[in-house]
């Protein structure tokens, strides 16, 4: 599997999971009124209310596992941590192919520490990379809400209509009784009004909606989300040879609602600011 395959899978997977955007439609970064629309049926109402009820729990532990397959090779990434669902503070450790990255989000700034310590991939021999999301957004790069709102994966659910939700029964997830829903999410809801992203998703997914499985507990909070994708290449990479479709499965879980979250920024002297570098890379 090439780095291009992995990068393409991760980028589109993030968008399809609802993790890309520059805040909500009301400009607050919280998506405006997230209550269920009047007249919704019980399954639809439960799904539409999931974001609001999840955020109302304040804090949680979370785990994520992603498996990407291309050219007969598989890559698996997994990790977990804690998050404040209201202000976006979080600490997560991710591991893939023997490489571990610790990520902290504090006051809208992302800090990442790859395994290997000083002298590794961090510029200037520092230990941590620093990414100022507000500055990144001002420079025209999308993505602030994708890490400052850990509950973002269910924000788009308020756009779900009456024909988009199927109740599939009950299941116990991490010792908690849940109700399983399969949701057909319109690509237009995932792209958050960005027509360019919407067109790209339609081409890569080959359809206008994405099936997502949700497990909500008895309080209506998200306990598990599963997204399966088959991503077509945007264009042929090798002349005379069809590029490989990338398939991926991502499972996100929230547990221990109300858990203590104590996350601090690393010392300034241990960080290297890579915000401008990321902005230039995003601009191509």
GROMACS .gro file of C-alpha atoms in nm:
model
  284
    1UNK     CA    1   0.000   0.000   0.000
    2UNK     CA    2   0.145   0.334  -0.101
    3UNK     CA    3   0.146   0.647   0.112
    4UNK     CA    4  -0.081   0.807  -0.147
    5UNK     CA    5  -0.343   0.537  -0.093
    6UNK     CA    6  -0.330   0.581   0.283
    7UNK     CA    7  -0.340   0.960   0.266
    8UNK     CA    8  -0.634   0.956   0.027
    9UNK     CA    9  -0.824   0.708   0.244
   10UNK     CA   10  -0.764   0.901   0.564
   11UNK     CA   11  -0.856   1.236   0.409
   12UNK     CA   12  -1.186   1.119   0.264
   13UNK     CA   13  -1.262   0.905   0.567
   14UNK     CA   14  -1.229   1.210   0.790
   15UNK     CA   15  -1.468   1.404   0.572
   16UNK     CA   16  -1.716   1.119   0.549
   17UNK     CA   17  -1.713   1.071   0.925
   18UNK     CA   18  -1.818   1.432   0.965
   19UNK     CA   19  -1.482   1.545   1.096
   20UNK     CA   20  -1.411   1.817   0.842
   21UNK     CA   21  -1.541   2.172   0.839
   22UNK     CA   22  -1.496   2.522   0.976
   23UNK     CA   23  -1.761   2.529   1.245
   24UNK     CA   24  -2.137   2.510   1.239
   25UNK     CA   25  -2.381   2.685   1.015
   26UNK     CA   26  -2.450   2.950   1.278
   27UNK     CA   27  -2.083   3.050   1.293
   28UNK     CA   28  -2.044   2.946   1.654
   29UNK     CA   29  -1.870   2.617   1.581
   30UNK     CA   30  -2.151   2.429   1.754
   31UNK     CA   31  -2.385   2.385   1.460
   32UNK     CA   32  -2.676   2.605   1.567
   33UNK     CA   33  -2.999   2.448   1.694
   34UNK     CA   34  -2.935   2.073   1.705
   35UNK     CA   35  -3.273   1.968   1.842
   36UNK     CA   36  -3.491   1.725   1.649
   37UNK     CA   37  -3.730   1.880   1.401
   38UNK     CA   38  -4.102   1.886   1.495
   39UNK     CA   39  -4.304   1.593   1.362
   40UNK     CA   40  -4.011   1.351   1.340
   41UNK     CA   41  -4.083   0.982   1.404
   42UNK     CA   42  -3.927   0.827   1.719
   43UNK     CA   43  -3.626   0.668   1.538
   44UNK     CA   44  -3.557   0.985   1.339
   45UNK     CA   45  -3.602   1.203   1.647
   46UNK     CA   46  -3.356   0.986   1.844
   47UNK     CA   47  -3.094   1.017   1.572
   48UNK     CA   48  -3.146   1.391   1.522
   49UNK     CA   49  -3.105   1.450   1.898
   50UNK     CA   50  -2.787   1.239   1.932
   51UNK     CA   51  -2.538   1.525   1.897
   52UNK     CA   52  -2.707   1.751   2.154
   53UNK     CA   53  -2.746   1.471   2.409
   54UNK     CA   54  -2.391   1.347   2.360
   55UNK     CA   55  -2.242   1.694   2.414
   56UNK     CA   56  -2.465   1.745   2.720
   57UNK     CA   57  -2.273   1.463   2.892
   58UNK     CA   58  -1.974   1.705   2.917
   59UNK     CA   59  -1.688   1.452   2.904
   60UNK     CA   60  -1.611   1.097   2.794
   61UNK     CA   61  -1.345   0.844   2.716
   62UNK     CA   62  -1.316   0.760   2.347
   63UNK     CA   63  -1.152   0.493   2.135
   64UNK     CA   64  -1.114   0.473   1.758
   65UNK     CA   65  -1.003   0.193   1.526
   66UNK     CA   66  -0.953   0.234   1.152
   67UNK     CA   67  -0.866  -0.043   0.904
   68UNK     CA   68  -0.768   0.057   0.550
   69UNK     CA   69  -0.714  -0.199   0.270
   70UNK     CA   70  -0.557  -0.131  -0.070
   71UNK     CA   71  -0.364  -0.347  -0.316
   72UNK     CA   72  -0.421  -0.648  -0.092
   73UNK     CA   73  -0.246  -0.483   0.201
   74UNK     CA   74  -0.407  -0.370   0.526
   75UNK     CA   75  -0.320  -0.087   0.761
   76UNK     CA   76  -0.478  -0.061   1.104
   77UNK     CA   77  -0.467   0.240   1.335
   78UNK     CA   78  -0.612   0.241   1.683
   79UNK     CA   79  -0.608   0.460   1.988
   80UNK     CA   80  -0.799   0.624   2.265
   81UNK     CA   81  -0.810   0.896   2.524
   82UNK     CA   82  -1.038   1.144   2.698
   83UNK     CA   83  -1.228   1.448   2.575
   84UNK     CA   84  -1.424   1.744   2.703
   85UNK     CA   85  -1.720   1.739   2.466
   86UNK     CA   86  -1.811   2.104   2.530
   87UNK     CA   87  -1.483   2.294   2.492
   88UNK     CA   88  -1.290   2.045   2.277
   89UNK     CA   89  -1.003   1.979   2.518
   90UNK     CA   90  -0.874   1.626   2.458
   91UNK     CA   91  -0.584   1.386   2.490
   92UNK     CA   92  -0.556   1.090   2.252
   93UNK     CA   93  -0.281   0.838   2.175
   94UNK     CA   94  -0.285   0.674   1.830
   95UNK     CA   95  -0.078   0.376   1.712
   96UNK     CA   96  -0.024   0.245   1.358
   97UNK     CA   97   0.244   0.017   1.217
   98UNK     CA   98   0.458   0.049   1.527
   99UNK     CA   99   0.440   0.428   1.536
  100UNK     CA  100   0.268   0.606   1.823
  101UNK     CA  101   0.151   0.967   1.829
  102UNK     CA  102   0.021   1.148   2.137
  103UNK     CA  103  -0.214   1.436   2.058
  104UNK     CA  104  -0.343   1.704   2.294
  105UNK     CA  105  -0.592   1.977   2.211
  106UNK     CA  106  -0.593   2.276   2.449
  107UNK     CA  107  -0.763   2.612   2.383
  108UNK     CA  108  -0.797   2.543   2.011
  109UNK     CA  109  -0.431   2.447   1.966
  110UNK     CA  110  -0.322   2.097   1.865
  111UNK     CA  111  -0.001   1.947   2.003
  112UNK     CA  112   0.134   1.622   1.856
  113UNK     CA  113   0.426   1.415   1.984
  114UNK     CA  114   0.544   1.131   1.756
  115UNK     CA  115   0.723   0.837   1.910
  116UNK     CA  116   1.101   0.869   1.910
  117UNK     CA  117   1.131   1.189   2.110
  118UNK     CA  118   1.373   1.466   2.021
  119UNK     CA  119   1.564   1.452   1.696
  120UNK     CA  120   1.287   1.269   1.513
  121UNK     CA  121   1.027   1.411   1.275
  122UNK     CA  122   0.964   1.729   1.477
  123UNK     CA  123   1.147   2.040   1.344
  124UNK     CA  124   1.422   2.201   1.545
  125UNK     CA  125   1.487   1.895   1.757
  126UNK     CA  126   1.173   1.967   1.959
  127UNK     CA  127   0.946   1.707   2.116
  128UNK     CA  128   0.603   1.842   2.016
  129UNK     CA  129   0.452   1.989   1.699
  130UNK     CA  130   0.213   2.280   1.753
  131UNK     CA  131  -0.078   2.364   1.521
  132UNK     CA  132  -0.278   2.680   1.593
  133UNK     CA  133  -0.619   2.603   1.444
  134UNK     CA  134  -0.750   2.960   1.458
  135UNK     CA  135  -0.448   3.082   1.264
  136UNK     CA  136  -0.479   2.793   1.021
  137UNK     CA  137  -0.841   2.887   0.954
  138UNK     CA  138  -0.752   3.254   0.900
  139UNK     CA  139  -0.500   3.143   0.638
  140UNK     CA  140  -0.774   2.968   0.447
  141UNK     CA  141  -0.729   2.610   0.565
  142UNK     CA  142  -1.039   2.419   0.674
  143UNK     CA  143  -1.049   2.192   0.972
  144UNK     CA  144  -1.093   2.377   1.301
  145UNK     CA  145  -1.397   2.183   1.421
  146UNK     CA  146  -1.253   1.844   1.332
  147UNK     CA  147  -1.038   1.837   1.646
  148UNK     CA  148  -1.194   2.104   1.870
  149UNK     CA  149  -1.529   1.923   1.874
  150UNK     CA  150  -1.484   1.551   1.960
  151UNK     CA  151  -1.860   1.494   1.910
  152UNK     CA  152  -1.843   1.628   1.554
  153UNK     CA  153  -1.899   1.278   1.406
  154UNK     CA  154  -2.269   1.303   1.495
  155UNK     CA  155  -2.329   1.674   1.428
  156UNK     CA  156  -2.456   1.609   1.074
  157UNK     CA  157  -2.739   1.390   1.207
  158UNK     CA  158  -2.971   1.688   1.247
  159UNK     CA  159  -3.000   1.689   0.866
  160UNK     CA  160  -3.139   1.335   0.856
  161UNK     CA  161  -3.488   1.300   0.706
  162UNK     CA  162  -3.777   1.063   0.772
  163UNK     CA  163  -3.669   0.809   0.511
  164UNK     CA  164  -3.306   0.794   0.620
  165UNK     CA  165  -3.322   0.599   0.949
  166UNK     CA  166  -3.379   0.229   1.015
  167UNK     CA  167  -3.397   0.084   1.367
  168UNK     CA  168  -3.214  -0.251   1.370
  169UNK     CA  169  -3.265  -0.367   1.727
  170UNK     CA  170  -3.065  -0.361   2.049
  171UNK     CA  171  -2.713  -0.459   2.146
  172UNK     CA  172  -2.485  -0.432   2.448
  173UNK     CA  173  -2.178  -0.214   2.381
  174UNK     CA  174  -1.910  -0.208   2.652
  175UNK     CA  175  -2.165  -0.326   2.906
  176UNK     CA  176  -2.426  -0.065   2.809
  177UNK     CA  177  -2.759  -0.147   2.646
  178UNK     CA  178  -2.793   0.041   2.317
  179UNK     CA  179  -3.027   0.075   2.021
  180UNK     CA  180  -2.875   0.019   1.678
  181UNK     CA  181  -2.973   0.255   1.395
  182UNK     CA  182  -2.862   0.251   1.033
  183UNK     CA  183  -2.860   0.600   0.888
  184UNK     CA  184  -2.835   0.709   0.526
  185UNK     CA  185  -2.639   1.034   0.541
  186UNK     CA  186  -2.664   1.266   0.238
  187UNK     CA  187  -2.327   1.365   0.095
  188UNK     CA  188  -2.449   1.725   0.101
  189UNK     CA  189  -2.473   1.705   0.482
  190UNK     CA  190  -2.119   1.571   0.512
  191UNK     CA  191  -1.968   1.845   0.297
  192UNK     CA  192  -2.130   2.121   0.508
  193UNK     CA  193  -2.214   2.337   0.206
  194UNK     CA  194  -1.873   2.304   0.037
  195UNK     CA  195  -1.969   2.218  -0.323
  196UNK     CA  196  -1.615   2.117  -0.413
  197UNK     CA  197  -1.598   1.866  -0.128
  198UNK     CA  198  -1.946   1.740  -0.213
  199UNK     CA  199  -1.849   1.671  -0.574
  200UNK     CA  200  -1.528   1.499  -0.467
  201UNK     CA  201  -1.716   1.275  -0.224
  202UNK     CA  202  -1.977   1.186  -0.485
  203UNK     CA  203  -1.705   1.083  -0.730
  204UNK     CA  204  -1.509   0.879  -0.479
  205UNK     CA  205  -1.807   0.714  -0.312
  206UNK     CA  206  -1.997   0.664  -0.636
  207UNK     CA  207  -2.325   0.755  -0.467
  208UNK     CA  208  -2.513   1.046  -0.313
  209UNK     CA  209  -2.540   0.911   0.043
  210UNK     CA  210  -2.333   0.718   0.295
  211UNK     CA  211  -2.457   0.441   0.528
  212UNK     CA  212  -2.354   0.492   0.890
  213UNK     CA  213  -2.433   0.264   1.185
  214UNK     CA  214  -2.500   0.422   1.524
  215UNK     CA  215  -2.557   0.273   1.868
  216UNK     CA  216  -2.729   0.510   2.113
  217UNK     CA  217  -2.774   0.440   2.483
  218UNK     CA  218  -3.098   0.481   2.680
  219UNK     CA  219  -3.021   0.852   2.729
  220UNK     CA  220  -2.982   0.903   2.355
  221UNK     CA  221  -2.603   0.947   2.368
  222UNK     CA  222  -2.363   0.803   2.113
  223UNK     CA  223  -2.188   0.489   2.230
  224UNK     CA  224  -2.057   0.360   1.898
  225UNK     CA  225  -2.039   0.473   1.536
  226UNK     CA  226  -1.923   0.256   1.244
  227UNK     CA  227  -1.849   0.383   0.892
  228UNK     CA  228  -1.753   0.157   0.599
  229UNK     CA  229  -1.627   0.307   0.275
  230UNK     CA  230  -1.510   0.199  -0.069
  231UNK     CA  231  -1.321   0.493  -0.216
  232UNK     CA  232  -1.261   0.528  -0.587
  233UNK     CA  233  -0.953   0.718  -0.707
  234UNK     CA  234  -1.025   1.070  -0.826
  235UNK     CA  235  -0.810   1.007  -1.131
  236UNK     CA  236  -0.595   0.734  -1.278
  237UNK     CA  237  -0.252   0.747  -1.116
  238UNK     CA  238  -0.058   0.505  -1.340
  239UNK     CA  239  -0.090   0.531  -1.721
  240UNK     CA  240  -0.248   0.218  -1.863
  241UNK     CA  241  -0.332   0.076  -1.521
  242UNK     CA  242  -0.649   0.124  -1.321
  243UNK     CA  243  -0.584   0.256  -0.972
  244UNK     CA  244  -0.689   0.048  -0.673
  245UNK     CA  245  -1.008   0.120  -0.483
  246UNK     CA  246  -0.939   0.181  -0.114
  247UNK     CA  247  -1.175   0.026   0.140
  248UNK     CA  248  -1.189   0.136   0.501
  249UNK     CA  249  -1.378   0.072   0.821
  250UNK     CA  250  -1.371   0.308   1.119
  251UNK     CA  251  -1.529   0.240   1.458
  252UNK     CA  252  -1.557   0.520   1.717
  253UNK     CA  253  -1.668   0.450   2.074
  254UNK     CA  254  -1.756   0.677   2.367
  255UNK     CA  255  -1.752   0.534   2.722
  256UNK     CA  256  -1.735   0.658   3.082
  257UNK     CA  257  -1.938   0.974   3.030
  258UNK     CA  258  -1.855   1.228   3.301
  259UNK     CA  259  -1.496   1.106   3.342
  260UNK     CA  260  -1.235   1.355   3.466
  261UNK     CA  261  -1.044   1.534   3.188
  262UNK     CA  262  -0.720   1.707   3.289
  263UNK     CA  263  -0.515   1.806   2.985
  264UNK     CA  264  -0.243   2.071   2.977
  265UNK     CA  265  -0.031   2.215   2.697
  266UNK     CA  266   0.332   2.099   2.684
  267UNK     CA  267   0.604   2.352   2.779
  268UNK     CA  268   0.650   2.617   2.509
  269UNK     CA  269   1.022   2.540   2.489
  270UNK     CA  270   0.944   2.183   2.383
  271UNK     CA  271   0.720   2.277   2.090
  272UNK     CA  272   0.780   2.360   1.723
  273UNK     CA  273   0.506   2.566   1.553
  274UNK     CA  274   0.420   2.401   1.218
  275UNK     CA  275   0.101   2.599   1.151
  276UNK     CA  276   0.239   2.796   0.857
  277UNK     CA  277   0.390   2.483   0.705
  278UNK     CA  278   0.053   2.307   0.719
  279UNK     CA  279  -0.122   2.606   0.563
  280UNK     CA  280   0.124   2.606   0.273
  281UNK     CA  281   0.084   2.232   0.224
  282UNK     CA  282  -0.296   2.264   0.222
  283UNK     CA  283  -0.273   2.537  -0.038
  284UNK     CA  284  -0.077   2.305  -0.265
   0.00000   0.00000   0.00000
